[in-house]
Amino acid sequence: MSDLDRIIPETRAAKNCARSPRDFGNALPVLNEIRHALERLVETGEETRIDLSGMPFGPGDLDRLTAWLGKGEVTATVEALGPTQIQETAIPGVWLVDYRSGEGQRLTLHLEIAPVPELLRPQPRDLAEALTLLDARLEEDQGTPPESS
Amino acid sequence: MATPIPEKTLGERLRDHGLSRRGFLKLCAATASMMALPASMVPRIAAALEQARRPSVIWLSFQECTGCTESLTRSHAPTLEDLILKMVSLDYHHTLQAAAGEAAEEARLQAMEANAGEYLVIVDGSIPGPDANPGFSTVAGQSNYDILMETVEHAAAVIAVGTCAAFGGLPQARPNPTGAMSVMDLVKDKPVINVSGCPPVPMVITGVLAHYLTFGRLPDLDAYGRPMAFFGQSIHDRCYRRPFYDKGLFAESFDDQGAKEGWCLYRLGCKGPTTYNACATMKWNGGTSWPIESGHPCLGCSEPSFWDGGGFYEPVSVPLTANAGTLLTAGAVGAVVGGGSAALAKHGVKKADAERQPVTIDELEQTQ
Ligand code: SF4
């Protein structure tokens, strides 16, 4: 089973749920919340995060939601404090961010409605230090401090 | 005079451990989840945790089954090591610590003196009250009552973990042979936060600590002194079987068609309508499931007097009663932790140490 499948499981449970006669559940309200968030992103650029691990989901609700959202083109893994698996859904701008511990247990699962999930972007303070880091490497290589423009 | 070197902030400490800024952001995302705060709070949590300093924590275990400690140490998010060891300084926990006997008690007294007015006390288990035989439960020859009162005197706040510490729990069930009392029955002049449950959801225990660490104050509490973020809604309100309840579809036995279809468990004794806890969202065993999802009615374990509330399999009849004094105290103390006078408090710790008297053989042999 790939890491990706752990985020969007196409499990028997999910298939059973699709056939299930149950017409209730908490997946639909979350889809509505995603819709509002996407509207805000398109109109004002405002980003939204939704914590799926805090939802009162019943059996199959999460599978049903992820099945509805589908898989997009982008997947990424961030290795920091254990792996975090990021999957673009079939809806551009809607991302599943699955935070795992070093032992592979889920710490939390977020939906991010943003052009790029925050964890993928360089952190502002890292970016601020980037030039110094690059200069240090150049200096190490060439023995002279690089000229600043 | 040399200025003391200030203790490192949590951000500095974590970076010393090699945690990257992305790793830190991830820790904050997990912490927000643990505190039941919206994910949009992550940047604020990151800013606060960056500057936070580790609080000293003294954990006292009294009349308990160690289930609460088990619950916490089996907690998955973040691991105990990450959360407890890096985010708080656990200075005394007689079940977990390596030191024993005099050395262990010394560690407690040292932590109290060094952090007077600022440390947190976590209690699991109920306490034989001041009128009970002190020999019913002792640690290092001291009665539970004496240790509790001595330790909380200079604490910033007390967290009662588990239904025994919060409401008396099983030891207090009728006929209450040990005269068991809850922490808030005994501690009247400090903020007491109740994290009830038998055992409590582990993320709720760590969530309260994380809240204190992040915001420097205790979370908002309900009328029973429980954090609103976790106990603000009933199990029934967040139960995924609720649509069946609303439609009047009930399982009548554990193996009938209704049970197989996942219908409401009310008639099988579910106490969800009168129980406030976070099980429906935080779940158990690393988020795997929770009692109602596993097909069993809620027992109401986070409510006062749940052991005396009638049969577990009888439909709920709202039997749950807290003693009135308990409720008043919970409301009156409030949740804001004052700084306190550290110097005065330190003096008090030394005095308490000198005055400690072990339980005698005569006292042990007394009948109640
Ligand atoms: S199973 Fe219990 S908590 Fe869930 S809807 Fe029925 S009575 Fe309420």
Coordinates of C-alpha atoms and ligand atoms in Angstrom, one line a residue:
Chain A
M1 CA 0.0 0.0 0.0
S2 CA 1.5 3.3 -1.0
D3 CA 1.6 6.4 1.2
L4 CA -0.9 8.0 -1.0
D5 CA -3.4 5.2 -0.4
R6 CA -3.1 5.9 3.2
I7 CA -4.5 9.4 2.7
I8 CA -7.2 8.5 0.3
P9 CA -8.0 4.9 1.0
E10 CA -9.9 3.0 -1.7
T11 CA -10.7 0.4 0.9
R12 CA -13.4 -2.1 1.0
A13 CA -15.0 0.1 3.7
A14 CA -15.2 3.0 1.2
K15 CA -16.8 0.8 -1.4
N16 CA -19.2 -0.6 1.1
C17 CA -20.2 2.9 2.1
A18 CA -20.9 3.8 -1.5
R19 CA -23.4 1.0 -1.6
S20 CA -24.7 1.6 1.9
P21 CA -28.3 2.6 2.2
R22 CA -27.3 5.2 4.8
D23 CA -28.2 8.7 3.6
F24 CA -26.9 10.5 6.6
G25 CA -23.4 11.3 7.8
N26 CA -21.2 14.3 8.4
A27 CA -19.3 14.3 5.1
L28 CA -21.9 16.5 3.2
P29 CA -21.7 19.4 5.7
V30 CA -17.9 19.4 5.3
L31 CA -18.2 19.5 1.5
N32 CA -20.4 22.6 1.9
E33 CA -17.8 24.2 4.1
I34 CA -15.1 23.4 1.5
R35 CA -17.3 25.1 -1.1
H36 CA -17.6 28.3 0.9
A37 CA -13.8 28.2 1.5
L38 CA -13.1 27.8 -2.2
E39 CA -15.3 30.7 -3.0
R40 CA -13.4 32.9 -0.6
L41 CA -10.1 31.7 -2.0
V42 CA -11.2 32.5 -5.6
E43 CA -12.7 35.9 -4.7
T44 CA -10.4 37.3 -2.1
G45 CA -7.4 35.0 -1.9
E46 CA -8.3 34.0 1.7
E47 CA -7.0 30.6 2.7
T48 CA -8.8 28.1 5.0
R49 CA -7.7 25.1 7.0
I50 CA -10.2 22.5 8.2
D51 CA -9.3 20.0 10.9
L52 CA -10.9 16.7 9.8
S53 CA -9.7 14.9 12.9
G54 CA -12.0 17.1 15.0
M55 CA -15.1 16.1 13.0
P56 CA -17.7 13.8 14.5
F57 CA -17.4 11.4 11.7
G58 CA -19.1 8.0 11.8
P59 CA -17.8 4.9 10.1
G60 CA -17.2 5.5 6.4
D61 CA -17.7 9.3 6.6
L62 CA -14.0 10.2 6.0
D63 CA -13.7 7.6 3.2
R64 CA -16.8 9.0 1.6
L65 CA -15.5 12.5 1.8
T66 CA -12.1 11.7 0.3
A67 CA -13.7 9.6 -2.4
W68 CA -15.9 12.5 -3.3
L69 CA -12.9 14.9 -3.5
G70 CA -10.8 12.4 -5.6
K71 CA -7.1 12.6 -6.4
G72 CA -5.4 15.4 -8.2
E73 CA -2.0 15.6 -9.9
V74 CA 0.3 16.6 -7.1
T75 CA 1.6 14.6 -4.2
A76 CA 4.4 15.5 -1.9
T77 CA 6.0 14.3 1.3
V78 CA 7.6 16.6 3.9
E79 CA 10.0 15.0 6.2
A80 CA 10.0 17.0 9.4
L81 CA 9.0 15.5 12.8
G82 CA 7.9 12.4 10.9
P83 CA 6.4 12.3 7.4
T84 CA 3.6 14.6 6.3
Q85 CA 1.8 13.4 3.2
I86 CA 0.2 16.1 1.0
Q87 CA -2.2 15.3 -1.8
E88 CA -4.0 17.6 -4.1
T89 CA -7.6 16.5 -4.5
A90 CA -9.3 16.5 -7.9
I91 CA -10.6 20.0 -7.0
P92 CA -7.7 22.4 -7.7
G93 CA -6.8 24.4 -4.6
V94 CA -8.2 21.7 -2.2
W95 CA -5.4 19.8 -0.5
L96 CA -5.4 16.9 2.0
V97 CA -2.5 17.3 4.5
D98 CA -1.9 14.2 6.6
Y99 CA 0.4 14.8 9.5
R100 CA 2.0 11.5 10.7
S101 CA 4.4 10.8 13.6
G102 CA 7.8 9.1 13.1
E103 CA 6.0 5.9 13.9
G104 CA 3.5 6.5 11.1
Q105 CA 0.5 7.3 13.4
R106 CA -1.7 10.2 12.3
L107 CA -1.3 13.3 14.4
T108 CA -4.0 15.2 12.6
L109 CA -5.6 15.5 9.2
H110 CA -6.2 18.8 7.6
L111 CA -7.9 20.0 4.5
E112 CA -6.2 23.1 3.2
I113 CA -7.9 25.4 0.7
A114 CA -5.0 27.3 -0.7
P115 CA -2.9 27.7 -3.9
V116 CA -0.1 25.8 -2.1
P117 CA -0.3 24.2 1.4
E118 CA 1.7 26.2 4.0
L119 CA 4.0 23.3 4.9
L120 CA 5.3 23.1 1.3
R121 CA 6.3 26.8 1.3
P122 CA 9.6 27.8 2.8
Q123 CA 9.0 29.3 6.2
P124 CA 9.5 33.1 6.3
R125 CA 12.4 32.9 8.8
D126 CA 14.1 30.2 6.8
L127 CA 13.7 32.3 3.7
A128 CA 15.2 35.3 5.5
E129 CA 18.3 33.1 6.3
A130 CA 18.5 31.6 2.8
L131 CA 20.8 34.2 1.3
T132 CA 23.3 34.0 4.2
L133 CA 23.2 30.2 3.8
L134 CA 23.9 30.4 0.1
D135 CA 26.7 33.0 0.5
A136 CA 28.3 30.8 3.1
R137 CA 28.3 27.9 0.6
L138 CA 29.7 30.0 -2.2
E139 CA 32.4 31.3 0.1
E140 CA 33.3 27.8 1.2
D141 CA 33.6 26.8 -2.5
Q142 CA 35.4 29.9 -3.9
G143 CA 37.2 31.2 -0.8
T144 CA 35.9 34.7 -1.4
P145 CA 32.8 36.4 -0.1
P146 CA 30.3 36.9 -3.0
E147 CA 29.7 40.4 -4.1
S148 CA 26.4 41.8 -3.1
S149 CA 24.4 43.5 -5.8
Chain B
M1 CA 25.5 40.1 41.2
A2 CA 25.5 37.8 38.3
T3 CA 22.2 37.8 36.4
P4 CA 20.7 34.3 36.2
I5 CA 20.6 32.8 32.7
P6 CA 17.0 32.7 31.7
E7 CA 15.6 29.3 30.9
K8 CA 15.4 28.7 27.2
T9 CA 12.0 29.2 25.4
L10 CA 10.3 26.2 24.0
G11 CA 11.2 27.3 20.4
E12 CA 14.9 27.5 21.3
R13 CA 14.7 24.2 23.1
L14 CA 13.1 22.4 20.2
R15 CA 15.6 23.9 17.7
D16 CA 18.4 22.6 19.9
H17 CA 16.8 19.2 19.4
G18 CA 17.2 19.7 15.7
L19 CA 13.5 20.5 15.0
S20 CA 13.2 22.5 11.7
R21 CA 10.7 25.3 11.3
R22 CA 8.4 23.1 9.2
G23 CA 8.6 20.5 12.0
F24 CA 7.6 23.2 14.5
L25 CA 4.7 24.2 12.3
K26 CA 3.6 20.6 12.2
L27 CA 3.9 20.3 16.0
C28 CA 1.6 23.4 16.2
A29 CA -0.9 21.8 13.8
A30 CA -1.1 18.7 16.1
T31 CA -1.3 20.9 19.2
A32 CA -4.2 22.9 17.8
S33 CA -6.0 19.7 17.0
M34 CA -5.3 18.4 20.5
M35 CA -6.7 21.6 22.1
A36 CA -9.8 21.3 19.9
L37 CA -9.0 24.7 18.5
P38 CA -9.7 25.5 14.8
A39 CA -6.9 24.9 12.4
S40 CA -6.9 28.6 11.6
M41 CA -5.3 29.2 15.1
V42 CA -2.1 27.4 14.1
P43 CA -0.1 30.6 13.4
R44 CA -1.1 32.1 16.7
I45 CA -0.2 28.9 18.5
A46 CA 3.1 28.8 16.7
A47 CA 3.9 32.4 17.9
A48 CA 2.9 31.6 21.5
L49 CA 4.7 28.3 21.7
E50 CA 7.9 29.8 20.3
Q51 CA 8.1 32.0 23.4
A52 CA 6.7 29.6 25.9
R53 CA 8.7 28.2 28.9
R54 CA 8.3 24.7 30.3
P55 CA 6.1 24.6 33.4
S56 CA 7.1 22.3 36.2
V57 CA 4.5 19.5 36.7
I58 CA 4.0 17.4 39.8
W59 CA 1.8 14.4 39.3
L60 CA 0.2 12.9 42.4
S61 CA -1.5 9.5 42.3
F62 CA -3.9 8.6 45.0
Q63 CA -6.8 6.1 45.1
E64 CA -6.7 5.1 41.5
C65 CA -6.2 2.2 39.1
T66 CA -3.4 3.8 37.1
G67 CA -5.8 3.8 34.1
C68 CA -5.4 7.6 33.8
T69 CA -1.6 7.4 33.5
E70 CA -2.0 4.4 31.1
S71 CA -4.3 6.5 29.0
L72 CA -1.8 9.4 28.8
T73 CA 1.3 7.2 28.2
R74 CA -0.5 5.4 25.4
S75 CA -1.4 8.7 23.9
H76 CA -0.3 9.0 20.3
A77 CA -0.4 12.7 19.5
P78 CA 2.2 14.0 19.9
T79 CA 4.0 11.2 21.7
L80 CA 4.5 11.4 25.4
E81 CA 8.1 11.9 24.8
D82 CA 7.5 14.9 22.6
L83 CA 4.8 16.5 24.6
I84 CA 5.6 15.8 28.2
L85 CA 9.3 15.7 28.2
K86 CA 9.8 18.6 25.8
M87 CA 6.8 20.8 26.6
V88 CA 6.6 20.3 30.4
S89 CA 9.1 19.4 33.1
L90 CA 7.5 16.4 34.8
D91 CA 9.3 16.6 38.1
Y92 CA 7.4 14.0 40.1
H93 CA 5.3 11.1 39.1
H94 CA 5.8 8.1 41.4
T95 CA 4.6 5.5 38.9
L96 CA 6.8 6.7 36.0
Q97 CA 9.9 8.1 37.7
A98 CA 13.0 6.1 38.3
A99 CA 13.6 7.5 41.8
A100 CA 11.8 5.9 44.7
G101 CA 11.3 6.4 48.4
E102 CA 13.1 9.4 50.0
A103 CA 14.7 10.5 46.8
A104 CA 11.4 10.6 45.0
E105 CA 9.8 12.7 47.8
E106 CA 12.8 14.9 47.8
A107 CA 12.3 15.6 44.0
R108 CA 8.8 16.7 44.7
L109 CA 9.8 19.1 47.5
Q110 CA 12.6 20.5 45.4
A111 CA 10.3 21.1 42.5
M112 CA 7.8 22.8 44.8
E113 CA 10.5 25.1 46.2
A114 CA 12.2 25.9 42.9
N115 CA 8.9 26.7 41.2
A116 CA 6.8 27.9 44.1
G117 CA 3.7 29.8 42.9
E118 CA 4.2 28.6 39.3
Y119 CA 4.0 24.8 39.2
L120 CA 1.1 22.7 38.1
V121 CA -0.2 19.8 40.1
I122 CA -1.9 16.9 38.3
V123 CA -3.9 14.5 40.5
D124 CA -5.3 11.2 39.6
G125 CA -7.4 9.2 42.1
S126 CA -9.7 10.2 44.9
I127 CA -8.6 11.1 48.4
P128 CA -9.8 9.8 51.7
G129 CA -11.1 13.0 53.3
P130 CA -9.8 14.7 56.4
D131 CA -12.2 12.7 58.6
A132 CA -11.4 9.3 57.1
N133 CA -8.7 7.0 58.4
P134 CA -5.5 8.4 57.0
G135 CA -4.1 4.9 56.6
F136 CA -6.5 4.0 53.8
S137 CA -4.1 5.4 51.2
T138 CA -0.6 6.6 51.9
V139 CA 2.6 7.4 49.9
A140 CA 5.9 7.3 51.7
G141 CA 4.0 7.1 55.0
Q142 CA 2.0 10.3 54.4
S143 CA -1.7 10.3 54.0
N144 CA -3.1 11.2 50.6
Y145 CA -4.9 14.2 52.1
D146 CA -1.7 15.6 53.7
I147 CA 0.3 15.2 50.5
L148 CA -2.4 16.8 48.5
M149 CA -2.8 19.8 50.8
E150 CA 1.0 20.3 51.2
T151 CA 1.6 20.1 47.4
V152 CA -1.2 22.3 46.2
E153 CA -0.4 25.1 48.7
H154 CA 2.0 26.9 46.4
A155 CA 0.7 25.6 43.1
A156 CA -0.5 27.8 40.3
A157 CA -3.4 25.4 39.5
V158 CA -4.5 21.8 40.0
I159 CA -5.6 19.5 37.2
A160 CA -7.8 16.6 38.5
V161 CA -7.4 13.9 35.9
G162 CA -9.9 11.1 35.7
T163 CA -13.4 10.8 37.3
C164 CA -11.9 9.6 40.6
A165 CA -9.9 12.9 41.1
A166 CA -12.6 15.1 39.5
F167 CA -15.7 13.7 41.2
G168 CA -14.7 10.8 43.6
G169 CA -15.3 8.1 41.0
L170 CA -15.4 4.4 41.8
P171 CA -13.9 4.8 45.4
Q172 CA -16.7 7.2 46.2
A173 CA -19.4 4.9 44.9
R174 CA -21.9 3.9 47.6
P175 CA -21.1 3.0 50.3
N176 CA -17.8 4.9 49.9
P177 CA -15.9 2.8 52.4
T178 CA -12.8 5.0 52.4
G179 CA -14.6 8.4 52.8
A180 CA -13.3 9.2 49.3
M181 CA -13.5 12.9 48.2
S182 CA -12.6 14.7 45.0
V183 CA -9.9 17.3 44.6
M184 CA -12.4 20.1 44.3
D185 CA -14.1 18.9 47.5
L186 CA -10.8 19.6 49.3
V187 CA -9.0 22.3 47.4
K188 CA -10.9 25.6 47.7
D189 CA -8.4 28.3 47.1
K190 CA -6.7 27.3 43.8
P191 CA -8.1 26.9 40.3
V192 CA -9.1 23.2 39.9
I193 CA -9.6 21.9 36.3
N194 CA -11.4 18.6 36.0
V195 CA -10.5 16.3 33.2
S196 CA -13.1 13.6 33.9
G197 CA -13.5 10.3 32.2
C198 CA -12.7 6.7 33.3
P199 CA -10.1 7.0 31.9
P200 CA -10.1 10.5 30.3
V201 CA -9.4 10.9 26.6
P202 CA -5.6 11.2 26.5
M203 CA -5.6 14.1 24.1
V204 CA -7.8 16.0 26.6
I205 CA -5.2 15.7 29.3
T206 CA -2.4 16.8 27.0
G207 CA -4.7 19.4 25.5
V208 CA -5.2 21.2 28.8
L209 CA -1.4 21.2 29.4
A210 CA -0.9 22.5 25.9
H211 CA -3.4 25.2 26.4
Y212 CA -1.7 26.4 29.6
L213 CA 1.6 26.3 27.9
T214 CA 0.4 28.2 24.8
F215 CA -1.7 30.9 26.4
G216 CA -0.3 31.0 29.9
R217 CA -3.8 30.5 31.4
L218 CA -6.2 27.7 31.9
P219 CA -9.0 27.1 29.4
D220 CA -12.6 28.2 29.9
L221 CA -14.5 25.7 32.2
D222 CA -18.0 24.4 32.4
A223 CA -20.1 24.2 35.6
Y224 CA -18.3 21.1 36.7
G225 CA -14.9 22.7 36.2
R226 CA -14.2 20.9 32.9
P227 CA -12.6 22.5 29.9
M228 CA -15.4 23.7 27.6
A229 CA -13.4 22.9 24.4
F230 CA -13.7 19.2 25.2
F231 CA -16.8 19.0 27.4
G232 CA -18.9 21.7 25.9
Q233 CA -21.1 19.4 24.0
S234 CA -22.9 16.2 24.9
I235 CA -21.9 12.9 23.4
H236 CA -25.5 12.7 22.0
D237 CA -25.0 16.1 20.2
R238 CA -22.0 14.9 18.3
C239 CA -23.0 11.2 17.9
Y240 CA -23.1 10.0 14.3
R241 CA -26.1 7.7 15.3
R242 CA -28.1 10.8 16.2
P243 CA -30.1 10.8 13.0
F244 CA -31.5 7.4 14.0
Y245 CA -32.5 8.8 17.4
D246 CA -34.2 11.7 15.8
K247 CA -36.1 9.2 13.5
G248 CA -37.0 7.0 16.5
L249 CA -35.0 4.0 15.2
F250 CA -33.5 2.1 18.2
A251 CA -31.6 -1.1 18.6
E252 CA -33.5 -3.2 21.1
S253 CA -30.8 -5.8 21.7
F254 CA -27.2 -6.2 20.9
D255 CA -27.8 -8.6 18.0
D256 CA -31.0 -7.4 16.5
Q257 CA -31.3 -6.0 13.0
G258 CA -31.3 -2.4 14.4
A259 CA -27.9 -3.0 16.0
K260 CA -26.6 -4.4 12.8
E261 CA -27.9 -1.4 10.9
G262 CA -26.1 0.9 13.3
W263 CA -29.3 2.4 14.9
C264 CA -29.3 4.5 18.1
L265 CA -28.3 2.7 21.3
Y266 CA -30.6 4.7 23.7
R267 CA -32.8 1.8 24.7
L268 CA -29.7 -0.3 25.4
G269 CA -28.8 2.2 28.1
C270 CA -26.8 4.8 26.2
K271 CA -25.9 7.7 28.6
G272 CA -24.9 9.9 25.6
P273 CA -27.7 12.4 26.2
T274 CA -26.5 13.3 29.7
T275 CA -22.8 12.9 29.1
Y276 CA -20.3 15.5 28.1
N277 CA -17.0 14.4 26.7
A278 CA -14.9 14.5 23.5
C279 CA -15.0 10.7 22.6
A280 CA -17.2 11.3 19.5
T281 CA -14.6 13.5 17.9
M282 CA -11.2 12.6 19.4
K283 CA -12.0 8.9 19.6
W284 CA -9.8 6.2 21.2
N285 CA -6.8 4.1 20.3
G286 CA -5.1 6.5 18.0
G287 CA -8.4 7.7 16.6
T288 CA -9.6 4.2 15.6
S289 CA -13.0 4.1 17.2
W290 CA -15.0 4.9 20.3
P291 CA -17.6 2.9 22.4
I292 CA -20.7 3.9 20.4
E293 CA -18.9 3.3 17.1
S294 CA -18.0 -0.2 18.4
G295 CA -21.6 -0.9 19.1
H296 CA -21.7 -0.3 22.9
P297 CA -23.8 2.4 24.7
C298 CA -22.0 5.2 26.4
L299 CA -21.6 4.5 30.1
G300 CA -21.4 8.2 31.1
C301 CA -18.0 7.8 32.7
S302 CA -17.1 11.5 32.7
E303 CA -20.1 12.5 34.8
P304 CA -20.3 12.8 38.6
S305 CA -21.7 9.7 40.4
F306 CA -21.9 7.6 37.2
W307 CA -21.2 4.4 39.2
D308 CA -24.4 5.1 41.3
G309 CA -26.5 6.2 38.3
G310 CA -28.4 3.0 37.9
G311 CA -27.7 0.0 35.6
F312 CA -25.4 0.6 32.6
Y313 CA -28.0 -1.1 30.4
E314 CA -31.0 0.8 31.7
P315 CA -32.2 3.6 29.5
V316 CA -31.1 7.0 30.9
S317 CA -33.2 8.6 33.5
V318 CA -30.9 11.6 34.3
P319 CA -29.7 10.2 37.6
L320 CA -26.5 12.1 37.8
T321 CA -26.1 14.3 40.8
A322 CA -23.0 16.3 41.9
N323 CA -23.0 17.5 45.4
A324 CA -24.1 21.1 45.5
G325 CA -20.9 22.4 47.3
T326 CA -18.8 20.9 44.6
L327 CA -20.6 22.7 41.9
L328 CA -20.5 26.1 43.7
T329 CA -16.7 25.8 44.2
A330 CA -16.2 24.9 40.5
G331 CA -17.9 28.0 39.4
A332 CA -16.4 30.3 42.0
V333 CA -12.7 29.6 41.7
G334 CA -12.5 30.5 38.0
A335 CA -9.8 29.7 35.7
V336 CA -7.3 32.6 35.7
V337 CA -4.0 31.7 37.4
G338 CA -2.4 34.4 39.4
G339 CA 1.3 34.8 39.7
G340 CA 1.4 34.5 43.4
S341 CA 4.2 35.6 45.6
A342 CA 7.1 33.2 44.9
A343 CA 9.3 34.2 47.8
L344 CA 6.5 33.8 50.4
A345 CA 5.5 30.5 48.8
K346 CA 9.1 29.2 49.0
H347 CA 9.2 29.9 52.7
G348 CA 5.9 28.0 53.0
V349 CA 7.3 24.9 51.3
K350 CA 10.2 24.7 53.7
K351 CA 7.8 25.0 56.6
A352 CA 5.5 22.3 55.3
D353 CA 8.5 20.0 54.9
A354 CA 9.5 20.5 58.5
E355 CA 6.0 19.8 59.7
R356 CA 5.3 16.7 57.8
Q357 CA 4.2 13.8 60.0
P358 CA 4.0 10.2 58.8
V359 CA 0.9 8.2 59.4
T360 CA 1.5 6.2 62.6
I361 CA 0.8 2.5 63.2
D362 CA -2.0 3.5 65.7
E363 CA -3.7 5.6 63.1
L364 CA -3.5 2.7 60.6
E365 CA -5.2 0.4 63.0
Q366 CA -8.0 2.8 63.8
T367 CA -11.3 1.7 62.5
Q368 CA -13.4 4.4 60.8
Ligands
SF4_1 S1 -26.3 6.1 20.5 FE1 -26.4 7.3 22.4 S2 -25.4 9.3 22.0 FE2 -25.8 8.3 20.1 S3 -27.7 9.1 19.4 FE3 -28.2 7.3 20.5 S4 -28.6 8.0 22.6 FE4 -27.5 9.6 21.6

